[in-house]
Structure formats: structure tokens, C-alpha cells
Short mmCIF file of C-alpha atoms in Angstrom, two decimals:
data_model
loop_
_atom_site.label_atom_id
_atom_site.label_comp_id
_atom_site.label_asym_id
_atom_site.label_seq_id
_atom_site.Cartn_x
_atom_site.Cartn_y
_atom_site.Cartn_z
CA MET A 73 -23.91 -13.63 -9.46
CA ALA A 74 -24.49 -10.41 -11.39
CA THR A 75 -23.64 -10.67 -15.09
CA SER A 76 -21.12 -8.40 -16.70
CA HIS A 77 -23.60 -6.39 -18.74
CA THR A 78 -25.54 -5.44 -15.60
CA ILE A 79 -22.68 -4.13 -13.47
CA PHE A 80 -20.29 -2.48 -15.94
CA THR A 81 -20.90 0.95 -17.41
CA GLU A 82 -20.58 1.25 -21.17
CA ASP A 83 -17.28 3.09 -20.81
CA PHE A 84 -15.87 0.72 -18.15
CA LYS A 85 -12.09 1.14 -17.85
CA THR A 86 -9.40 -1.28 -16.72
CA THR A 87 -7.12 1.58 -15.70
CA PRO A 88 -7.16 3.07 -12.18
CA TYR A 89 -9.90 5.54 -11.34
CA TRP A 90 -7.17 7.75 -9.86
CA TRP A 91 -5.64 8.18 -13.33
CA GLU A 92 -8.60 10.32 -14.37
CA ALA A 93 -7.01 13.10 -12.31
CA ALA A 94 -3.31 12.22 -12.59
CA ARG A 95 -2.19 9.76 -15.23
CA PRO A 96 1.47 8.64 -15.07
CA ASP A 97 3.62 9.87 -17.92
CA ALA A 98 7.23 10.19 -19.08
CA PRO A 99 8.99 12.43 -21.59
CA ALA A 100 9.19 10.96 -25.07
CA ASP A 101 12.84 11.94 -25.59
CA ILE A 102 14.83 10.50 -22.71
CA LYS A 103 18.61 10.62 -22.37
CA VAL A 104 20.19 8.85 -19.43
CA PRO A 105 23.09 10.69 -17.78
CA GLY A 106 26.57 9.25 -17.97
CA GLU A 107 26.95 9.66 -14.22
CA THR A 108 24.93 10.60 -11.16
CA ALA A 109 25.56 10.78 -7.42
CA VAL A 110 22.58 8.56 -6.59
CA GLY A 111 20.71 6.29 -8.99
CA ILE A 112 17.26 5.09 -7.87
CA VAL A 113 15.51 2.08 -9.40
CA GLY A 114 11.74 2.51 -9.14
CA SER A 115 9.65 5.69 -9.25
CA GLY A 116 7.21 4.84 -6.47
CA TYR A 117 6.78 6.55 -3.12
CA SER A 118 10.03 5.19 -1.65
CA GLY A 119 12.16 6.24 -4.61
CA LEU A 120 10.60 9.69 -4.85
CA SER A 121 10.78 10.33 -1.11
CA ALA A 122 14.47 9.42 -1.10
CA ALA A 123 15.10 11.49 -4.23
CA LEU A 124 13.35 14.52 -2.78
CA GLU A 125 15.25 14.46 0.51
CA LEU A 126 18.59 14.01 -1.28
CA ALA A 127 17.91 16.68 -3.89
CA ARG A 128 16.84 19.20 -1.23
CA SER A 129 20.41 18.84 0.09
CA GLY A 130 21.93 19.46 -3.32
CA VAL A 131 22.64 15.83 -4.27
CA GLN A 132 22.39 14.87 -7.94
CA VAL A 133 19.72 12.17 -8.29
CA THR A 134 18.45 10.13 -11.24
CA VAL A 135 15.30 7.99 -11.02
CA PHE A 136 14.81 5.06 -13.41
CA ASP A 137 11.57 3.23 -14.14
CA GLN A 138 10.78 0.62 -16.77
CA ASN A 139 7.32 2.13 -17.34
CA GLU A 140 5.85 5.60 -17.03
CA ILE A 141 6.88 7.44 -13.88
CA GLY A 142 4.50 6.20 -11.19
CA TRP A 143 2.89 3.48 -13.30
CA GLY A 144 3.06 0.92 -10.47
CA ALA A 145 1.39 0.58 -7.09
CA SER A 146 1.94 4.21 -6.08
CA SER A 147 -0.81 5.35 -8.47
CA ARG A 148 -2.95 2.20 -8.11
CA ASN A 149 -3.40 1.70 -4.36
CA GLY A 150 -6.37 2.60 -2.18
CA GLY A 151 -4.76 5.71 -0.68
CA MET A 152 -5.62 4.73 2.90
CA LEU A 153 -3.66 5.93 5.93
CA SER A 154 -3.37 4.90 9.56
CA GLY A 155 -1.81 6.46 12.62
CA GLU A 156 -1.13 3.05 14.16
CA PRO A 157 1.15 0.58 12.31
CA LYS A 158 -0.22 -2.88 11.51
CA PHE A 159 2.54 -4.83 13.25
CA ALA A 160 2.57 -7.67 15.69
CA ASP A 161 2.05 -7.09 19.39
CA PRO A 162 5.05 -5.20 20.90
CA ASP A 163 5.77 -8.18 23.15
CA VAL A 164 5.96 -10.45 20.10
CA LEU A 165 8.34 -8.00 18.44
CA ALA A 166 10.42 -7.83 21.62
CA LYS A 167 10.71 -11.61 21.70
CA ALA A 168 11.92 -11.62 18.09
CA PHE A 169 14.26 -8.61 18.13
CA GLY A 170 14.74 -7.49 21.73
CA ARG A 171 12.87 -4.76 23.58
CA GLU A 172 14.97 -1.83 22.36
CA GLN A 173 14.60 -2.78 18.69
CA ALA A 174 10.89 -3.49 19.16
CA ASP A 175 10.35 -0.06 20.68
CA ARG A 176 12.14 1.56 17.73
CA ILE A 177 10.00 -0.39 15.26
CA VAL A 178 6.79 0.80 16.91
CA GLU A 179 8.09 4.36 17.28
CA ASP A 180 9.09 4.59 13.62
CA GLY A 181 5.85 2.96 12.53
CA ARG A 182 3.85 5.58 14.38
CA ALA A 183 5.98 8.36 12.88
CA THR A 184 5.06 7.47 9.29
CA PHE A 185 1.73 9.32 9.21
CA GLY A 186 3.20 12.53 10.62
CA ASN A 187 6.10 12.34 8.18
CA LEU A 188 3.71 12.11 5.25
CA LYS A 189 1.65 15.06 6.48
CA GLU A 190 4.83 17.10 6.90
CA ILE A 191 5.88 16.48 3.28
CA VAL A 192 2.41 17.23 1.92
CA GLU A 193 2.29 20.53 3.80
CA ARG A 194 5.88 21.56 3.08
CA GLU A 195 5.63 20.86 -0.66
CA ASN A 196 2.02 22.11 -0.91
CA ILE A 197 0.84 18.86 -2.50
CA GLN A 198 -2.84 19.04 -3.40
CA CYS A 199 -3.88 15.42 -2.90
CA HIS A 200 -7.14 15.61 -0.90
CA LEU A 201 -5.49 14.50 2.34
CA GLU A 202 -8.28 13.85 4.88
CA GLU A 203 -8.12 12.76 8.51
CA ASN A 204 -11.60 11.32 8.84
CA GLY A 205 -10.77 8.20 10.81
CA ARG A 206 -10.43 4.53 9.98
CA PHE A 207 -12.72 1.69 11.02
CA VAL A 208 -11.70 -1.98 11.22
CA GLY A 209 -14.78 -4.18 11.16
CA ALA A 210 -14.95 -7.56 12.91
CA HIS A 211 -16.18 -10.26 10.53
CA ALA A 212 -16.96 -12.70 13.37
CA PRO A 213 -17.45 -12.63 17.17
CA SER A 214 -13.98 -14.15 17.68
CA ALA A 215 -12.48 -11.34 15.62
CA MET A 216 -14.36 -8.80 17.74
CA ARG A 217 -12.80 -10.26 20.88
CA THR A 218 -9.38 -9.92 19.26
CA LEU A 219 -10.05 -6.25 18.46
CA GLU A 220 -11.16 -5.62 22.04
CA ALA A 221 -7.89 -7.14 23.26
CA LYS A 222 -6.02 -4.97 20.78
CA ALA A 223 -7.75 -1.87 22.13
CA ARG A 224 -6.72 -2.78 25.69
CA GLN A 225 -3.12 -3.25 24.52
CA LEU A 226 -3.15 0.15 22.80
CA GLU A 227 -4.47 1.74 25.98
CA ARG A 228 -1.70 0.13 28.05
CA ASP A 229 0.86 1.43 25.53
CA GLY A 230 -0.49 4.96 25.94
CA ALA A 231 -1.95 5.21 22.44
CA GLU A 232 -4.95 7.51 22.14
CA GLY A 233 -7.80 8.04 19.71
CA PHE A 234 -9.11 4.45 19.57
CA GLU A 235 -12.67 3.39 20.40
CA VAL A 236 -14.31 -0.03 20.43
CA ILE A 237 -17.64 0.12 18.59
CA PRO A 238 -19.99 -2.71 19.66
CA ARG A 239 -22.47 -4.14 17.19
CA ASP A 240 -25.43 -2.24 18.62
CA ARG A 241 -23.60 1.04 17.87
CA LEU A 242 -22.43 0.07 14.39
CA HIS A 243 -24.87 2.58 12.88
CA GLU A 244 -22.66 5.37 14.27
CA VAL A 245 -19.97 4.32 11.78
CA THR A 246 -21.86 2.72 8.89
CA GLU A 247 -25.31 1.56 7.88
CA SER A 248 -23.81 -1.81 6.92
CA GLU A 249 -24.91 -4.70 9.13
CA TYR A 250 -22.13 -6.99 7.97
CA TYR A 251 -19.90 -6.64 11.04
CA TYR A 252 -20.03 -7.69 14.68
CA GLY A 253 -18.64 -4.33 15.76
CA GLY A 254 -15.15 -3.01 15.28
CA LEU A 255 -12.36 -0.63 16.25
CA LEU A 256 -12.42 3.03 15.22
CA ALA A 257 -9.14 4.95 14.93
CA ARG A 258 -9.81 8.67 14.98
CA ASP A 259 -6.50 9.70 13.38
CA GLY A 260 -6.74 7.50 10.30
CA GLY A 261 -7.45 8.98 6.90
CA CYS A 262 -6.89 8.86 3.19
CA LEU A 263 -5.60 10.76 0.17
CA HIS A 264 -5.71 10.65 -3.61
CA PRO A 265 -2.72 8.37 -4.30
CA ALA A 266 -2.03 9.45 -7.88
CA LEU A 267 -2.24 13.17 -7.04
CA TYR A 268 0.07 12.57 -4.08
CA HIS A 269 2.53 10.81 -6.37
CA ARG A 270 2.33 13.60 -8.93
CA GLY A 271 2.98 16.14 -6.18
CA LEU A 272 6.12 14.24 -5.18
CA VAL A 273 7.28 14.18 -8.80
CA GLU A 274 6.76 17.92 -9.16
CA ALA A 275 8.58 18.57 -5.88
CA CYS A 276 11.49 16.43 -7.08
CA GLU A 277 11.62 18.29 -10.38
CA ARG A 278 11.74 21.63 -8.59
CA HIS A 279 14.89 20.42 -6.84
CA GLY A 280 16.55 19.10 -9.99
CA VAL A 281 15.87 15.35 -9.90
CA GLN A 282 16.22 13.75 -13.34
CA PHE A 283 13.61 11.16 -14.37
CA CYS A 284 14.18 8.36 -16.86
CA GLY A 285 10.85 6.69 -17.54
CA HIS A 286 10.52 3.84 -20.03
CA THR A 287 14.10 2.98 -19.05
CA ARG A 288 14.44 -0.54 -17.71
CA VAL A 289 17.56 -1.16 -15.64
CA THR A 290 18.88 -4.50 -16.89
CA ALA A 291 21.88 -4.98 -14.60
CA ILE A 292 23.77 -3.30 -11.76
CA THR A 293 27.47 -4.06 -11.41
CA ARG A 294 30.18 -2.86 -9.04
CA GLU A 295 33.13 -0.83 -10.31
CA ASP A 296 35.60 0.05 -7.57
CA ASN A 297 33.62 2.29 -5.21
CA ALA A 298 30.81 2.99 -7.67
CA PHE A 299 28.08 1.18 -9.59
CA ARG A 300 27.41 0.79 -13.28
CA MET A 301 23.67 0.93 -13.90
CA HIS A 302 23.03 -0.74 -17.25
CA SER A 303 19.80 0.21 -18.95
CA GLU A 304 18.22 -0.10 -22.37
CA ARG A 305 19.32 3.47 -23.08
CA GLY A 306 22.93 3.28 -21.93
CA VAL A 307 25.11 3.04 -18.83
CA THR A 308 25.08 5.38 -15.84
CA LEU A 309 27.87 5.49 -13.27
CA ALA A 310 26.45 6.06 -9.77
CA ASP A 311 28.13 6.58 -6.40
CA GLU A 312 25.11 5.14 -4.58
CA VAL A 313 22.18 2.99 -5.68
CA ILE A 314 18.75 2.72 -4.06
CA VAL A 315 16.43 -0.16 -4.98
CA GLY A 316 12.77 0.73 -4.41
CA THR A 317 10.95 -1.70 -6.69
CA ASN A 318 8.79 -3.29 -3.97
CA GLY A 319 5.99 -5.40 -5.57
CA TYR A 320 7.64 -5.19 -9.00
CA THR A 321 11.10 -6.42 -7.99
CA SER A 322 12.68 -8.43 -10.81
CA GLU A 323 15.59 -10.75 -11.51
CA VAL A 324 17.86 -7.70 -11.74
CA THR A 325 18.14 -7.90 -7.93
CA PRO A 326 17.47 -11.60 -7.19
CA TRP A 327 18.42 -11.36 -3.51
CA HIS A 328 15.58 -8.90 -2.90
CA ARG A 329 13.16 -10.80 -5.11
CA ARG A 330 13.58 -13.97 -3.03
CA ARG A 331 12.49 -12.08 0.08
CA LEU A 332 9.29 -10.57 -1.27
CA ILE A 333 5.89 -12.12 -1.94
CA PRO A 334 4.15 -10.06 -4.65
CA LEU A 335 0.38 -10.31 -4.38
CA GLY A 336 -2.13 -8.90 -6.82
CA SER A 337 -4.55 -6.48 -5.19
CA TYR A 338 -7.70 -5.60 -7.10
CA ILE A 339 -9.88 -2.49 -6.82
CA ILE A 340 -13.17 -1.29 -8.29
CA ALA A 341 -14.82 2.13 -8.30
CA THR A 342 -18.57 2.63 -8.52
CA GLU A 343 -20.39 5.13 -10.65
CA GLU A 344 -21.22 8.46 -9.01
CA LEU A 345 -23.68 8.36 -6.11
CA PRO A 346 -25.37 11.08 -4.06
CA GLU A 347 -22.92 12.35 -1.44
CA GLU A 348 -25.35 11.72 1.41
CA ARG A 349 -25.67 8.09 0.33
CA VAL A 350 -21.92 7.63 0.46
CA GLU A 351 -21.79 9.29 3.88
CA SER A 352 -24.41 6.85 5.19
CA MET A 353 -22.03 3.99 4.41
CA PHE A 354 -18.93 5.84 5.66
CA ARG A 355 -19.89 8.15 8.53
CA ASN A 356 -17.73 11.26 8.46
CA PHE A 357 -16.35 9.73 5.24
CA CYS A 358 -14.02 7.44 7.20
CA THR A 359 -12.10 4.62 5.54
CA MET A 360 -12.72 0.95 6.35
CA SER A 361 -11.11 -2.46 6.33
CA ASN A 362 -11.90 -5.74 8.04
CA THR A 363 -10.41 -8.57 10.08
CA GLN A 364 -10.77 -11.31 7.48
CA ARG A 365 -7.67 -13.21 6.45
CA ILE A 366 -8.63 -12.34 2.90
CA LEU A 367 -8.57 -8.61 3.54
CA PHE A 368 -10.90 -6.09 1.97
CA TYR A 369 -10.55 -2.32 2.23
CA TYR A 370 -12.87 0.43 1.09
CA ARG A 371 -13.39 4.15 1.23
CA PRO A 372 -15.22 7.07 -0.32
CA SER A 373 -13.53 8.59 -3.36
CA SER A 374 -11.86 11.95 -2.80
CA ASP A 375 -14.95 13.81 -4.03
CA HIS A 376 -17.20 11.69 -1.74
CA ARG A 377 -19.28 10.59 -4.73
CA ARG A 378 -18.11 6.99 -5.27
CA VAL A 379 -17.21 3.89 -3.33
CA VAL A 380 -13.71 2.53 -3.94
CA PHE A 381 -13.50 -1.14 -2.89
CA GLY A 382 -10.39 -3.32 -2.98
CA GLY A 383 -9.05 -6.67 -1.90
CA ARG A 384 -7.76 -10.09 -2.91
CA ALA A 385 -10.26 -11.01 -5.61
CA SER A 386 -8.05 -13.82 -6.89
CA PHE A 387 -4.83 -15.64 -6.02
CA ARG A 388 -4.35 -16.68 -9.63
CA GLN A 389 -3.63 -14.48 -12.61
CA THR A 390 -6.93 -13.08 -13.85
CA ASP A 391 -8.30 -10.25 -15.96
CA GLU A 392 -9.86 -7.04 -14.66
CA HIS A 393 -13.40 -7.97 -15.75
CA SER A 394 -13.33 -11.26 -13.83
CA SER A 395 -11.76 -9.71 -10.74
CA SER A 396 -14.27 -6.86 -10.80
CA LEU A 397 -17.17 -9.33 -10.85
CA LYS A 398 -15.79 -11.04 -7.73
CA LEU A 399 -15.14 -7.78 -5.93
CA TYR A 400 -18.64 -6.60 -6.78
CA GLU A 401 -20.12 -9.60 -4.98
CA TYR A 402 -17.99 -8.91 -1.91
CA LEU A 403 -18.99 -5.25 -2.07
CA CYS A 404 -22.68 -6.22 -2.08
CA GLU A 405 -22.16 -8.51 0.92
CA VAL A 406 -20.92 -5.55 2.94
CA PHE A 407 -23.32 -3.03 1.37
CA PRO A 408 -26.38 -4.87 -0.04
CA GLN A 409 -27.93 -1.51 -0.87
CA LEU A 410 -25.32 -1.08 -3.63
CA ARG A 411 -26.56 -4.04 -5.66
CA GLY A 412 -27.56 -2.57 -9.00
CA THR A 413 -24.95 0.18 -8.79
CA ARG A 414 -22.62 -0.06 -11.76
CA ILE A 415 -18.84 -0.16 -11.89
CA THR A 416 -16.84 2.37 -13.92
CA HIS A 417 -13.28 1.20 -13.21
CA GLY A 418 -11.61 -2.07 -12.27
CA TRP A 419 -7.84 -2.43 -11.99
CA SER A 420 -5.03 -4.22 -10.18
CA GLY A 421 -1.52 -3.71 -8.83
CA ASN A 422 1.14 -5.63 -6.94
CA VAL A 423 1.59 -5.40 -3.18
CA ALA A 424 4.84 -6.72 -1.68
CA PHE A 425 4.58 -8.84 1.45
CA THR A 426 7.45 -10.22 3.52
CA PHE A 427 7.72 -13.49 5.42
CA ASP A 428 7.87 -11.69 8.78
CA GLN A 429 5.14 -9.18 7.79
CA LEU A 430 7.45 -6.22 8.44
CA PRO A 431 8.84 -3.61 6.03
CA HIS A 432 12.59 -3.64 5.55
CA MET A 433 15.37 -1.24 4.71
CA GLY A 434 19.09 -1.83 4.64
CA VAL A 435 22.13 -2.38 2.45
CA HIS A 436 22.96 -5.49 0.40
CA ASP A 437 25.94 -5.75 -1.96
CA GLY A 438 26.50 -2.06 -1.29
CA MET A 439 23.04 -1.08 -2.58
CA HIS A 440 20.43 0.55 -0.35
CA TYR A 441 16.91 -0.85 -0.39
CA CYS A 442 13.50 -0.36 1.19
CA MET A 443 10.61 -2.69 0.39
CA GLY A 444 7.90 -4.90 1.80
CA CYS A 445 5.07 -2.46 2.47
CA ASN A 446 2.66 -5.29 3.48
CA GLY A 447 -0.33 -3.18 2.45
CA SER A 448 0.70 0.09 4.14
CA GLY A 449 2.83 1.51 1.38
CA VAL A 450 1.61 5.09 1.10
CA GLN A 451 3.01 6.27 4.40
CA MET A 452 5.52 3.47 5.08
CA MET A 453 7.40 3.68 1.79
CA THR A 454 7.39 7.49 1.98
CA TYR A 455 8.97 7.22 5.41
CA LEU A 456 11.57 4.57 4.59
CA GLY A 457 12.64 6.35 1.41
CA ARG A 458 13.34 9.46 3.44
CA GLN A 459 15.17 7.42 6.08
CA ILE A 460 17.50 5.98 3.43
CA ALA A 461 18.23 9.47 2.14
CA LEU A 462 19.02 10.72 5.66
CA LYS A 463 21.28 7.72 6.16
CA ILE A 464 23.19 8.50 2.95
CA LEU A 465 23.46 12.14 4.03
CA GLY A 466 24.69 11.11 7.49
CA ARG A 467 21.88 12.96 9.25
CA THR A 468 20.24 10.21 11.29
CA ASN A 469 20.13 10.55 15.06
CA ARG A 470 19.73 6.79 15.49
CA PRO A 471 19.22 3.76 13.25
CA CYS A 472 15.69 3.43 11.91
CA GLY A 473 13.81 0.57 13.55
CA PHE A 474 13.46 -1.22 10.21
CA ASP A 475 17.09 -0.81 9.20
CA GLY A 476 19.08 -4.03 9.02
CA LEU A 477 16.41 -6.37 10.36
CA PRO A 478 16.96 -10.02 9.40
CA PHE A 479 15.37 -10.28 5.95
CA ALA A 480 14.30 -13.90 5.69
CA THR A 481 13.37 -15.98 2.68
CA ARG A 482 12.41 -19.65 2.38
CA PRO A 483 14.24 -22.64 0.88
CA PHE A 484 13.60 -23.07 -2.84
CA TYR A 485 11.66 -19.79 -3.05
CA SER A 486 12.67 -17.80 -6.14
CA GLY A 487 10.27 -14.85 -5.87
CA ASP A 488 7.36 -16.45 -7.76
CA PRO A 489 4.59 -17.40 -5.29
CA SER A 490 2.10 -18.60 -7.93
CA TRP A 491 2.62 -22.29 -7.09
CA PHE A 492 1.46 -21.98 -3.46
CA LEU A 493 -0.74 -18.86 -3.26
CA PRO A 494 -3.99 -20.42 -4.58
CA ALA A 495 -3.93 -23.19 -1.97
CA ILE A 496 -3.21 -20.80 0.90
CA GLY A 497 -5.74 -18.27 -0.37
CA ASN A 498 -8.52 -20.85 -0.64
CA TRP A 499 -7.75 -22.14 2.86
CA TYR A 500 -7.90 -18.63 4.32
CA ARG A 501 -11.13 -17.88 2.46
CA PHE A 502 -12.66 -21.12 3.78
CA ARG A 503 -11.72 -20.23 7.37
CA ASP A 504 -13.22 -16.73 7.00
CA ARG A 505 -16.50 -18.21 5.74
CA LEU A 506 -16.51 -20.86 8.46
CA GLU A 507 -16.13 -18.28 11.22
CA ARG A 508 -19.09 -16.30 9.92
CA LEU A 509 -21.19 -19.41 9.34
CA PHE A 510 -20.86 -20.55 12.95
CA ALA A 511 -20.93 -17.08 14.50
#
């Protein structure tokens, strides 16, 4: 394995590469309001999307966050987008929820990308939004057969813009020889996640949203038909409350916490490379992921001069140097030509998974919530936040497909998955290696 002094630049940073362009911040002098129409816990994509839609209709909104505004996953993620939701087969969904509900889930899932593009265009958010396609690589022949079956299902469902890429045509997508082919989605893409988040903040501010960063909500209690939001800076009376804490959900809302599995996702960014070299790894500068159970995802940076590579480097708590070393080895498995390239940034953030692998929105104890992005948070949480706002405003034509779905937990699960994740992660990693070994 490469040693640390060979792969890290002298100014290696453990903060997100995206923060070089848009670092989260919060005013130093913060005063919480005594009352607000809607109080939102969490300043990520879901909270900001809900705040923006409400404020555009003249509703008074206050957003609380225990750290800087946008400190969490919304400024740390990979910024990858997809036109097709990563859900189970429609027939599987129909068996679980009924055909009508399953159709709504798929319909809403497919609407998330268009919703995001609409907001970016309407608010003139400069976040390097690109629609350069997305490639899912098959790590083993069995995985390739699964992707081929997926493509046939998409064709039967009337979805367009998907193409199976066999192994002998892999060079059309990437010069990597790691995969056994894959599935190319023409309408996938990416954006700069921190600049997108900043654009949402600025849009919210233009419409009068009040932000309270460095303001941890410590309790939420009912008072007649309103809520008392207790924070370290005082108490705010709110008519409605939205919980959008996702992978950072705490004991303040234990019901939600028991239904989420927070996983650490780790990302590295390489030093600058010639643009043509990056394009040879990502034809047309498309984004990529794979079919492994231990998922990896990667893309060109927004200036097409770096490789940004992320995944599950560890299922135990670890530091950014150690996780970056592991990710570097995975990176060099996919792109051996990058061995010797140094790493300038290595960071992590929490992703919230659910037991049914679906995002959820709804109402519990009178409080609205949307959470459980399952790795598709940029567009999904933007969409669900807006859906909650429309629901509060009474402007929905029909219930959102994710609204009110059974939100399951497991016996004895408290919201801390650290006692079982390492065992499951090692088993999944072993199966991934085994499938490649006997390919």
C-alpha cells in the first residue's frame, strides 16, 4: 500500500474540496426569533428547499442548524445526479405498497432531477450543473447480467436514454479496464454541491428566510396548536416544524433516529491533472458508480481538472488520513494510471439509509419530516423539501409517493449502527471480492 508521505500533498486538507469555492458560514451575532410560522431543523437541501418554497409564498421561516449553515452532507457529498431513481423493481414496489402507490413512487422519483433543474434555472444558481451522463460499471459478469435485465425492464417501462455498454466497448466510456461492461444513462449529470447549497441559501435570503447557525435545537415540545423550539439561544414558538436532519438526526427526535442508519461516506480529491487525461477516464466527463455492495462513486471535478472519488472506506470510526489511504487504493484499482498522483483533500460525511431503502416524508407527533436519502440526496432531498412546503401550503394535486409510507425500524435499534455495521460491511466486501475472483 502507498505510504502517506507519497500520496498526500504538503498542504493536504481534511475539509471538503468543495469548500474551496463555497465554505459554510454563519453570522457571528445570532438572535433567534421569539416566534415564526415555520421552524426548520437542519440547513441541508431538504430544509432549504422547503424554506424557499414557503418563503416565496410569503410565509415566515426560520432555519436552525447546530453548526455553520450547510456544514453537513449538503456541502460534502459527491454532487452526482441521476434521471432514474435507484429504487427496487416496480413489481417489487407494487407487491409491498400496491400498484398505484408504486407508480407514484417511481413517478416522483423520476421528477426529482427536473425539479432540481427548475430551481437552479429559476434562481440563477451558478453551480456548474452538467448533464454529461452517468455510467454504472459491472464489477463482475453476474452484475453485468443484472444490469442487462435492468435495461430490459427500463425499456418495458418506456424509459429512454439508457444503453448497455459491453466490455469490448468499454473504451467508449472510460479507459479503465476494471469493469465487465455497464449501463450508461444519458440524462445523468453532476453539480458543485457546495455552490448549489450556497445558491439555495442566497435564494432563501432574498425571500426573507432567517438563518440561525451555531444554534442547536435541544428539545421540541407541543403547546396547544404550536411548538416550542428550545435552543441554546432561547425559545421560538412555531406554528409548524420541519425536521430535515437526515444523516445527523439526534436524540432530539428519537422516533426519527431509530428509523435511520447513518453511514460515513468518505471522499478524496486528486491534485490537478491535464483536462484531456481526466476526459480519458470519464468520456464526455460523465459520472460513474459501480455495482459492488460496497459502493464507490467518482466523477471529474467541476473544472474537469481533478478526480473526485468516494465510497465506504470504513465501517468503523476512522480519521481522514486513514480513510484516504484506503480510498486511494480503490481508486488505483479502477484507474491504475493514477498511481503516483497525489491527494489534496480527504473528508467524510454522514449518509442516511433506511431499512426499506426508500426516502420518506410524512408527519409524526405533528412535525413534518423528510429523510433517508439512501445516497441520492442532492435531488431527492431538494424534491421532498419542496413537497413538504407544498403540503403545508395546501397546493398539492395528489399525495407525494413517499408521503406516509410505513417507516420501519428494528427491535432494539436505537439509531447507533456501530455494533453491527463492521460485520455486515466485511461480509459485503468479501462477497464483492469473491465475485471478481471467480469471474
